[in-house]
Amino acid sequence: MQDGGEVLFLDGGGEVVVSIGRSGLSLQPLHPELFSSCWSSITLQPKLDNEIKFSDVYAVELLDKGPICGPWNTRTAIQGKKNIQMHRFVVHGITRTRKCPSPWVPCEYIFGHKDLKTCKNWFERLITCINNEGDRPKNLMVFVHPLCGKGRGVKNWETVAPLFNRAKIKTKVIVTDRAGHAYDTLVSLSDIELKALDGVVAVGGDGLFNEILNGILSSRYKASYPPTPEGFGYFGSNEKCEEQTRNGLNSTMPTPDSVNTTFPGNSTKCDDHEPLLSTSQRTGLEIPSLNSSKEPCIGEQDHLVSFPNDWFRLGIIPSGSTDAIVLSTTGERDPVTSALHIILGRRMSLDIAQVVRWKSSPTAEVLPTVRYAASFAGYGFYGEVIRESENYRWMGPARYDFSGTMVFLKHRSYEAKVAFLETPNTNSLTTSAEDDVTGAQPLQSRQRRPHKIICRTNCFVCKEASTSGQNSEDEIADSSRRICENAKWVWSKGRFLSVGAAVISCRNERAPDGLVADAHLSDGFLHLLLIRDCPLPLYLW
């Protein structure tokens, strides 16, 4: 030991003085001039700083006695590296590219010493330090979609599974074989089984992630009904609101045949031909009463484990066709990067939208259902594309282009009435009805919106919202109730080509900035995309 550290041999770097600090492993080369030149010449090695942070270390392993490569220099560059037989241990960490923070790449730091006891001592000390890193999962349930995207689900899991094994994370892997498989499995879990898990991972696309989300929340999340404006359709509310009619068009509610939603399943067949009209308990939570908008939704049975909580998390390893959730969070469609985020316990807050399908008529016997969306919900064009694409899953991601073209050429419009709570940024929407008769001018073009802050990886707006959002569930509910009571309703009715609601930016390869570039991960806003009936060329523009 020297000055609180100990001299070890670093593979490819030579002798270094290693010591354990508060946040990581400190490295001080004995021969800095030789160390710097030799390490930078090894292209396969990570960029070495003076510290290896524990937060970036996902595993430590003891190795058998073997060769430790000495440092490179002008002489040995020709003759080869000088190998020394030593006892070894390896520190598994991550490295990032210099240009951007993603993707993450696994890297190894192999240390050697002539004494086996010394290596074991370092191994045990490092294991203790790694275990002290909080929020890292130990037991996960993994759902793998074998047919998602280009059928890469199983292959992608086989690629990242060794990382989970190396990190000593237990995984129960379930390969889905039908639509609703993940949903049914999660709904049937007992409290004891659920408490044993630290989270659930989806190896698939956005559809599988949303299915898992609904399976978790359907019977265990006690949510209040969304507020309903007075006189909206056939059902009323005791709350007073200000009606601001957008135009004089017919306000007939959409018929059952024209209702669609973007909640894709994860099988080769769409089991639910009219998603918003589903009566199956597999696809949503049945609400027992419509009498009060403040009455919580109760599932079939009461559970001791409820959501949200501070320990259970959902993860996703991208394998889908668009992977909008992954691109909007980590910024990279890379299974290894996402797996390392999960293993290291990285977390971020996400907004979840509650979608309630009310009765289609006052005399309807079908009870309303509740679903949850993590990225996007759509009615009209978006819903038609998702529904049609289910018939062409054999085409892979190209099915969306094909279905989108077919639906676009049909140029179908939908009668709808949209009401939303006004925020300070939507004051200018309350313009005269005459401006909306043609429907050709987008609503957003008339808003005096503030400067857009595009949501990117490590977005400071999302970080600030996540930090300030660590409030209790009661505080969040009270805040939402106050907003609903003080805000006023804005109405827009007529014929629409599409009605969309984005929870996040929904970044994808076709739209690098997303459908809504300034929609942030946990800002508490739902971003509406209202496209009125207009000529086909104008819609394409």
PDB file of C-alpha atoms in Angstrom, residues 254-484:
ATOM      1  CA  PRO A 254     -68.644   9.987 -33.423  1.00  0.00           C
ATOM      2  CA  THR A 255     -70.358   6.755 -34.217  1.00  0.00           C
ATOM      3  CA  PRO A 256     -68.949   3.422 -33.057  1.00  0.00           C
ATOM      4  CA  ASP A 257     -67.797   2.568 -36.579  1.00  0.00           C
ATOM      5  CA  SER A 258     -65.571   5.637 -36.738  1.00  0.00           C
ATOM      6  CA  VAL A 259     -63.790   5.229 -33.422  1.00  0.00           C
ATOM      7  CA  ASN A 260     -60.173   4.111 -33.356  1.00  0.00           C
ATOM      8  CA  THR A 261     -57.202   4.389 -31.080  1.00  0.00           C
ATOM      9  CA  THR A 262     -53.459   3.872 -31.299  1.00  0.00           C
ATOM     10  CA  PHE A 263     -53.086   1.099 -28.763  1.00  0.00           C
ATOM     11  CA  PRO A 264     -51.347  -1.547 -30.857  1.00  0.00           C
ATOM     12  CA  GLY A 265     -51.361  -5.134 -29.681  1.00  0.00           C
ATOM     13  CA  ASN A 266     -48.370  -7.428 -29.935  1.00  0.00           C
ATOM     14  CA  SER A 267     -49.571 -10.349 -31.979  1.00  0.00           C
ATOM     15  CA  THR A 268     -50.000 -11.154 -35.637  1.00  0.00           C
ATOM     16  CA  LYS A 269     -53.751 -10.623 -35.304  1.00  0.00           C
ATOM     17  CA  CYS A 270     -55.719  -7.714 -33.946  1.00  0.00           C
ATOM     18  CA  ASP A 271     -58.081  -9.211 -31.378  1.00  0.00           C
ATOM     19  CA  ASP A 272     -60.020  -5.994 -30.869  1.00  0.00           C
ATOM     20  CA  HIS A 273     -61.542  -4.601 -34.059  1.00  0.00           C
ATOM     21  CA  GLU A 274     -62.909  -1.502 -32.317  1.00  0.00           C
ATOM     22  CA  PRO A 275     -60.435  -0.735 -29.519  1.00  0.00           C
ATOM     23  CA  LEU A 276     -62.378   2.138 -27.973  1.00  0.00           C
ATOM     24  CA  LEU A 277     -65.529   0.032 -27.821  1.00  0.00           C
ATOM     25  CA  SER A 278     -63.986  -3.037 -26.225  1.00  0.00           C
ATOM     26  CA  THR A 279     -65.972  -4.662 -23.432  1.00  0.00           C
ATOM     27  CA  SER A 280     -63.271  -7.169 -22.553  1.00  0.00           C
ATOM     28  CA  GLN A 281     -61.691  -6.844 -19.156  1.00  0.00           C
ATOM     29  CA  ARG A 282     -58.434  -7.927 -20.752  1.00  0.00           C
ATOM     30  CA  THR A 283     -58.101  -4.638 -22.547  1.00  0.00           C
ATOM     31  CA  GLY A 284     -59.161  -2.225 -19.883  1.00  0.00           C
ATOM     32  CA  LEU A 285     -60.518  -1.569 -16.444  1.00  0.00           C
ATOM     33  CA  GLU A 286     -64.277  -1.441 -16.125  1.00  0.00           C
ATOM     34  CA  ILE A 287     -65.504   1.606 -14.249  1.00  0.00           C
ATOM     35  CA  PRO A 288     -68.410   0.670 -11.981  1.00  0.00           C
ATOM     36  CA  SER A 289     -70.096   4.061 -11.849  1.00  0.00           C
ATOM     37  CA  LEU A 290     -70.393   7.326 -13.721  1.00  0.00           C
ATOM     38  CA  ASN A 291     -72.029   9.299 -10.942  1.00  0.00           C
ATOM     39  CA  SER A 292     -69.004  11.157  -9.672  1.00  0.00           C
ATOM     40  CA  SER A 293     -65.883  12.370 -11.400  1.00  0.00           C
ATOM     41  CA  LYS A 294     -63.993  12.146  -8.105  1.00  0.00           C
ATOM     42  CA  GLU A 295     -64.794   8.535  -7.343  1.00  0.00           C
ATOM     43  CA  PRO A 296     -61.757   6.276  -7.721  1.00  0.00           C
ATOM     44  CA  CYS A 297     -61.685   3.389 -10.123  1.00  0.00           C
ATOM     45  CA  ILE A 298     -61.773   0.070  -8.312  1.00  0.00           C
ATOM     46  CA  GLY A 299     -60.575  -3.166  -9.864  1.00  0.00           C
ATOM     47  CA  GLU A 300     -61.990  -6.626  -9.417  1.00  0.00           C
ATOM     48  CA  GLN A 301     -60.162  -7.030  -6.130  1.00  0.00           C
ATOM     49  CA  ASP A 302     -58.282  -4.879  -3.689  1.00  0.00           C
ATOM     50  CA  HIS A 303     -54.499  -5.190  -3.767  1.00  0.00           C
ATOM     51  CA  LEU A 304     -51.975  -4.299  -1.120  1.00  0.00           C
ATOM     52  CA  VAL A 305     -49.463  -3.264  -3.785  1.00  0.00           C
ATOM     53  CA  SER A 306     -50.588  -0.092  -5.526  1.00  0.00           C
ATOM     54  CA  PHE A 307     -49.070   2.229  -8.092  1.00  0.00           C
ATOM     55  CA  PRO A 308     -47.296   4.531  -8.462  1.00  0.00           C
ATOM     56  CA  ASN A 309     -44.634   3.702  -5.874  1.00  0.00           C
ATOM     57  CA  ASP A 310     -40.955   4.494  -5.422  1.00  0.00           C
ATOM     58  CA  TRP A 311     -39.479   1.059  -6.055  1.00  0.00           C
ATOM     59  CA  PHE A 312     -41.173  -0.565  -9.045  1.00  0.00           C
ATOM     60  CA  ARG A 313     -40.059   0.466 -12.513  1.00  0.00           C
ATOM     61  CA  LEU A 314     -40.737  -0.380 -16.140  1.00  0.00           C
ATOM     62  CA  GLY A 315     -37.945  -0.779 -18.665  1.00  0.00           C
ATOM     63  CA  ILE A 316     -37.830  -1.249 -22.404  1.00  0.00           C
ATOM     64  CA  ILE A 317     -35.203  -2.743 -24.699  1.00  0.00           C
ATOM     65  CA  PRO A 318     -35.931  -1.499 -28.237  1.00  0.00           C
ATOM     66  CA  SER A 319     -36.937  -4.122 -30.764  1.00  0.00           C
ATOM     67  CA  GLY A 320     -39.990  -2.585 -32.418  1.00  0.00           C
ATOM     68  CA  SER A 321     -40.790  -0.804 -35.644  1.00  0.00           C
ATOM     69  CA  THR A 322     -40.542   2.791 -34.414  1.00  0.00           C
ATOM     70  CA  ASP A 323     -39.404   2.627 -30.759  1.00  0.00           C
ATOM     71  CA  ALA A 324     -40.667   6.133 -30.063  1.00  0.00           C
ATOM     72  CA  ILE A 325     -40.481   5.706 -26.283  1.00  0.00           C
ATOM     73  CA  VAL A 326     -36.825   4.684 -26.348  1.00  0.00           C
ATOM     74  CA  LEU A 327     -35.826   7.402 -28.803  1.00  0.00           C
ATOM     75  CA  SER A 328     -37.628   9.983 -26.673  1.00  0.00           C
ATOM     76  CA  THR A 329     -35.842   8.872 -23.496  1.00  0.00           C
ATOM     77  CA  THR A 330     -32.362   7.444 -24.111  1.00  0.00           C
ATOM     78  CA  GLY A 331     -32.116   8.910 -27.614  1.00  0.00           C
ATOM     79  CA  GLU A 332     -30.754   5.709 -29.141  1.00  0.00           C
ATOM     80  CA  ARG A 333     -32.348   2.579 -30.605  1.00  0.00           C
ATOM     81  CA  ASP A 334     -29.616   0.428 -29.140  1.00  0.00           C
ATOM     82  CA  PRO A 335     -30.537  -2.662 -27.054  1.00  0.00           C
ATOM     83  CA  VAL A 336     -27.194  -2.627 -25.205  1.00  0.00           C
ATOM     84  CA  THR A 337     -27.552   1.027 -24.192  1.00  0.00           C
ATOM     85  CA  SER A 338     -31.059   0.428 -22.859  1.00  0.00           C
ATOM     86  CA  ALA A 339     -29.973  -2.732 -21.036  1.00  0.00           C
ATOM     87  CA  LEU A 340     -27.128  -0.876 -19.310  1.00  0.00           C
ATOM     88  CA  HIS A 341     -29.521   1.881 -18.245  1.00  0.00           C
ATOM     89  CA  ILE A 342     -31.727  -0.759 -16.611  1.00  0.00           C
ATOM     90  CA  ILE A 343     -28.851  -2.652 -14.978  1.00  0.00           C
ATOM     91  CA  LEU A 344     -27.318   0.503 -13.494  1.00  0.00           C
ATOM     92  CA  GLY A 345     -30.675   1.580 -12.082  1.00  0.00           C
ATOM     93  CA  ARG A 346     -31.036   4.716 -14.162  1.00  0.00           C
ATOM     94  CA  ARG A 347     -34.534   6.113 -13.882  1.00  0.00           C
ATOM     95  CA  MET A 348     -36.594   8.948 -15.287  1.00  0.00           C
ATOM     96  CA  SER A 349     -40.136  10.114 -14.718  1.00  0.00           C
ATOM     97  CA  LEU A 350     -42.753   9.778 -17.445  1.00  0.00           C
ATOM     98  CA  ASP A 351     -46.232  11.190 -17.794  1.00  0.00           C
ATOM     99  CA  ILE A 352     -48.993   8.659 -18.375  1.00  0.00           C
ATOM    100  CA  ALA A 353     -52.263   9.568 -20.077  1.00  0.00           C
ATOM    101  CA  GLN A 354     -55.512   8.028 -18.866  1.00  0.00           C
ATOM    102  CA  VAL A 355     -57.928   7.293 -21.702  1.00  0.00           C
ATOM    103  CA  VAL A 356     -61.544   6.601 -20.713  1.00  0.00           C
ATOM    104  CA  ARG A 357     -63.966   5.201 -23.249  1.00  0.00           C
ATOM    105  CA  TRP A 358     -67.441   6.348 -22.154  1.00  0.00           C
ATOM    106  CA  LYS A 359     -70.731   4.824 -23.256  1.00  0.00           C
ATOM    107  CA  SER A 360     -71.606   5.377 -26.906  1.00  0.00           C
ATOM    108  CA  SER A 361     -75.209   6.260 -26.005  1.00  0.00           C
ATOM    109  CA  PRO A 362     -77.271   6.871 -22.843  1.00  0.00           C
ATOM    110  CA  THR A 363     -78.945   3.467 -23.179  1.00  0.00           C
ATOM    111  CA  ALA A 364     -75.799   1.475 -23.907  1.00  0.00           C
ATOM    112  CA  GLU A 365     -75.250  -1.466 -21.576  1.00  0.00           C
ATOM    113  CA  VAL A 366     -71.502  -1.533 -22.140  1.00  0.00           C
ATOM    114  CA  LEU A 367     -69.558  -0.132 -19.207  1.00  0.00           C
ATOM    115  CA  PRO A 368     -66.782   2.326 -20.009  1.00  0.00           C
ATOM    116  CA  THR A 369     -63.206   1.110 -20.018  1.00  0.00           C
ATOM    117  CA  VAL A 370     -59.956   2.736 -18.941  1.00  0.00           C
ATOM    118  CA  ARG A 371     -56.602   2.453 -20.630  1.00  0.00           C
ATOM    119  CA  TYR A 372     -53.272   4.144 -20.184  1.00  0.00           C
ATOM    120  CA  ALA A 373     -50.922   5.490 -22.832  1.00  0.00           C
ATOM    121  CA  ALA A 374     -47.246   6.316 -22.411  1.00  0.00           C
ATOM    122  CA  SER A 375     -46.595   7.914 -25.788  1.00  0.00           C
ATOM    123  CA  PHE A 376     -49.542   8.709 -28.033  1.00  0.00           C
ATOM    124  CA  ALA A 377     -53.295   8.255 -28.383  1.00  0.00           C
ATOM    125  CA  GLY A 378     -55.042   8.867 -31.671  1.00  0.00           C
ATOM    126  CA  TYR A 379     -58.505   9.019 -33.205  1.00  0.00           C
ATOM    127  CA  GLY A 380     -59.183   9.111 -36.914  1.00  0.00           C
ATOM    128  CA  PHE A 381     -56.190   8.805 -39.230  1.00  0.00           C
ATOM    129  CA  TYR A 382     -53.753   7.506 -36.600  1.00  0.00           C
ATOM    130  CA  GLY A 383     -56.217   4.940 -35.292  1.00  0.00           C
ATOM    131  CA  GLU A 384     -57.062   3.742 -38.794  1.00  0.00           C
ATOM    132  CA  VAL A 385     -53.373   3.285 -39.637  1.00  0.00           C
ATOM    133  CA  ILE A 386     -52.749   1.218 -36.511  1.00  0.00           C
ATOM    134  CA  ARG A 387     -55.839  -0.912 -37.085  1.00  0.00           C
ATOM    135  CA  GLU A 388     -55.072  -1.529 -40.754  1.00  0.00           C
ATOM    136  CA  SER A 389     -51.401  -2.272 -40.061  1.00  0.00           C
ATOM    137  CA  GLU A 390     -52.369  -5.211 -37.849  1.00  0.00           C
ATOM    138  CA  ASN A 391     -53.397  -7.062 -41.018  1.00  0.00           C
ATOM    139  CA  TYR A 392     -49.925  -6.646 -42.505  1.00  0.00           C
ATOM    140  CA  ARG A 393     -47.582  -7.523 -39.655  1.00  0.00           C
ATOM    141  CA  TRP A 394     -45.808  -9.926 -42.002  1.00  0.00           C
ATOM    142  CA  MET A 395     -44.453  -6.856 -43.816  1.00  0.00           C
ATOM    143  CA  GLY A 396     -42.491  -5.703 -40.768  1.00  0.00           C
ATOM    144  CA  PRO A 397     -42.034  -1.947 -40.227  1.00  0.00           C
ATOM    145  CA  ALA A 398     -43.029  -1.305 -43.857  1.00  0.00           C
ATOM    146  CA  ARG A 399     -46.624  -2.087 -42.897  1.00  0.00           C
ATOM    147  CA  TYR A 400     -46.988   1.409 -41.438  1.00  0.00           C
ATOM    148  CA  ASP A 401     -45.971   3.052 -44.724  1.00  0.00           C
ATOM    149  CA  PHE A 402     -48.324   0.815 -46.675  1.00  0.00           C
ATOM    150  CA  SER A 403     -51.258   1.224 -44.285  1.00  0.00           C
ATOM    151  CA  GLY A 404     -50.643   4.949 -43.960  1.00  0.00           C
ATOM    152  CA  THR A 405     -50.748   5.373 -47.734  1.00  0.00           C
ATOM    153  CA  MET A 406     -53.978   3.384 -48.055  1.00  0.00           C
ATOM    154  CA  VAL A 407     -55.706   5.294 -45.260  1.00  0.00           C
ATOM    155  CA  PHE A 408     -54.441   8.602 -46.631  1.00  0.00           C
ATOM    156  CA  LEU A 409     -55.897   7.897 -50.079  1.00  0.00           C
ATOM    157  CA  LYS A 410     -59.293   7.107 -48.541  1.00  0.00           C
ATOM    158  CA  HIS A 411     -59.293  10.651 -47.138  1.00  0.00           C
ATOM    159  CA  ARG A 412     -61.888   9.835 -44.525  1.00  0.00           C
ATOM    160  CA  SER A 413     -63.018  12.480 -42.063  1.00  0.00           C
ATOM    161  CA  TYR A 414     -64.684  11.998 -38.694  1.00  0.00           C
ATOM    162  CA  GLU A 415     -67.339  13.935 -36.838  1.00  0.00           C
ATOM    163  CA  ALA A 416     -66.033  14.848 -33.406  1.00  0.00           C
ATOM    164  CA  LYS A 417     -66.251  17.300 -30.575  1.00  0.00           C
ATOM    165  CA  VAL A 418     -63.060  17.997 -28.638  1.00  0.00           C
ATOM    166  CA  ALA A 419     -62.945  19.791 -25.304  1.00  0.00           C
ATOM    167  CA  PHE A 420     -59.759  20.568 -23.412  1.00  0.00           C
ATOM    168  CA  LEU A 421     -58.765  22.571 -20.377  1.00  0.00           C
ATOM    169  CA  GLU A 422     -57.238  25.884 -21.310  1.00  0.00           C
ATOM    170  CA  THR A 423     -53.679  26.653 -20.233  1.00  0.00           C
ATOM    171  CA  PRO A 424     -51.884  30.024 -20.445  1.00  0.00           C
ATOM    172  CA  ASN A 425     -50.334  28.958 -23.745  1.00  0.00           C
ATOM    173  CA  THR A 426     -53.687  28.291 -25.412  1.00  0.00           C
ATOM    174  CA  ASN A 427     -55.438  31.609 -24.788  1.00  0.00           C
ATOM    175  CA  SER A 428     -55.143  32.607 -28.423  1.00  0.00           C
ATOM    176  CA  LEU A 429     -57.118  29.525 -29.459  1.00  0.00           C
ATOM    177  CA  THR A 430     -60.342  31.258 -28.493  1.00  0.00           C
ATOM    178  CA  THR A 431     -60.682  33.089 -31.765  1.00  0.00           C
ATOM    179  CA  SER A 432     -63.837  33.820 -33.680  1.00  0.00           C
ATOM    180  CA  ALA A 433     -65.833  30.973 -35.161  1.00  0.00           C
ATOM    181  CA  GLU A 434     -65.527  32.432 -38.654  1.00  0.00           C
ATOM    182  CA  ASP A 435     -61.807  31.657 -38.740  1.00  0.00           C
ATOM    183  CA  ASP A 436     -62.490  27.946 -38.350  1.00  0.00           C
ATOM    184  CA  VAL A 437     -65.112  27.334 -40.996  1.00  0.00           C
ATOM    185  CA  THR A 438     -62.665  26.199 -43.672  1.00  0.00           C
ATOM    186  CA  GLY A 439     -60.508  24.195 -41.295  1.00  0.00           C
ATOM    187  CA  ALA A 440     -57.508  24.688 -43.548  1.00  0.00           C
ATOM    188  CA  GLN A 441     -55.387  26.682 -41.126  1.00  0.00           C
ATOM    189  CA  PRO A 442     -53.810  24.594 -38.337  1.00  0.00           C
ATOM    190  CA  LEU A 443     -54.742  25.635 -34.830  1.00  0.00           C
ATOM    191  CA  GLN A 444     -51.117  25.821 -33.777  1.00  0.00           C
ATOM    192  CA  SER A 445     -50.333  28.453 -36.401  1.00  0.00           C
ATOM    193  CA  ARG A 446     -52.639  30.916 -34.627  1.00  0.00           C
ATOM    194  CA  GLN A 447     -51.139  30.415 -31.213  1.00  0.00           C
ATOM    195  CA  ARG A 448     -48.646  32.854 -29.823  1.00  0.00           C
ATOM    196  CA  ARG A 449     -46.579  30.077 -28.435  1.00  0.00           C
ATOM    197  CA  PRO A 450     -43.365  30.735 -26.538  1.00  0.00           C
ATOM    198  CA  HIS A 451     -40.037  29.702 -27.941  1.00  0.00           C
ATOM    199  CA  LYS A 452     -39.955  25.928 -28.302  1.00  0.00           C
ATOM    200  CA  ILE A 453     -37.414  24.023 -26.250  1.00  0.00           C
ATOM    201  CA  ILE A 454     -36.877  20.826 -28.195  1.00  0.00           C
ATOM    202  CA  CYS A 455     -36.768  17.727 -26.017  1.00  0.00           C
ATOM    203  CA  ARG A 456     -33.433  15.941 -26.369  1.00  0.00           C
ATOM    204  CA  THR A 457     -31.408  13.375 -24.468  1.00  0.00           C
ATOM    205  CA  ASN A 458     -30.494  14.787 -21.039  1.00  0.00           C
ATOM    206  CA  CYS A 459     -32.985  17.607 -21.605  1.00  0.00           C
ATOM    207  CA  PHE A 460     -32.738  20.108 -18.744  1.00  0.00           C
ATOM    208  CA  VAL A 461     -36.514  20.683 -18.796  1.00  0.00           C
ATOM    209  CA  CYS A 462     -37.154  16.977 -18.224  1.00  0.00           C
ATOM    210  CA  LYS A 463     -34.523  16.829 -15.486  1.00  0.00           C
ATOM    211  CA  GLU A 464     -36.022  19.821 -13.721  1.00  0.00           C
ATOM    212  CA  ALA A 465     -39.527  18.399 -13.996  1.00  0.00           C
ATOM    213  CA  SER A 466     -38.354  15.041 -12.673  1.00  0.00           C
ATOM    214  CA  THR A 467     -36.577  16.653  -9.720  1.00  0.00           C
ATOM    215  CA  SER A 468     -39.438  18.948  -8.800  1.00  0.00           C
ATOM    216  CA  GLY A 469     -41.984  16.195  -9.348  1.00  0.00           C
ATOM    217  CA  GLN A 470     -41.013  14.116  -6.318  1.00  0.00           C
ATOM    218  CA  ASN A 471     -44.281  14.881  -4.585  1.00  0.00           C
ATOM    219  CA  SER A 472     -46.668  12.579  -2.823  1.00  0.00           C
ATOM    220  CA  GLU A 473     -49.641  11.117  -4.669  1.00  0.00           C
ATOM    221  CA  ASP A 474     -52.042  13.204  -2.560  1.00  0.00           C
ATOM    222  CA  GLU A 475     -50.184  16.411  -3.442  1.00  0.00           C
ATOM    223  CA  ILE A 476     -50.347  15.561  -7.132  1.00  0.00           C
ATOM    224  CA  ALA A 477     -54.067  14.791  -6.905  1.00  0.00           C
ATOM    225  CA  ASP A 478     -54.769  18.054  -5.047  1.00  0.00           C
ATOM    226  CA  SER A 479     -52.758  20.026  -7.585  1.00  0.00           C
ATOM    227  CA  SER A 480     -54.627  18.428 -10.493  1.00  0.00           C
ATOM    228  CA  ARG A 481     -57.967  19.123  -8.831  1.00  0.00           C
ATOM    229  CA  ARG A 482     -57.105  22.804  -8.355  1.00  0.00           C
ATOM    230  CA  ILE A 483     -56.063  23.119 -11.984  1.00  0.00           C
ATOM    231  CA  CYS A 484     -59.323  21.566 -13.159  1.00  0.00           C
TER     232      CYS A 484
END
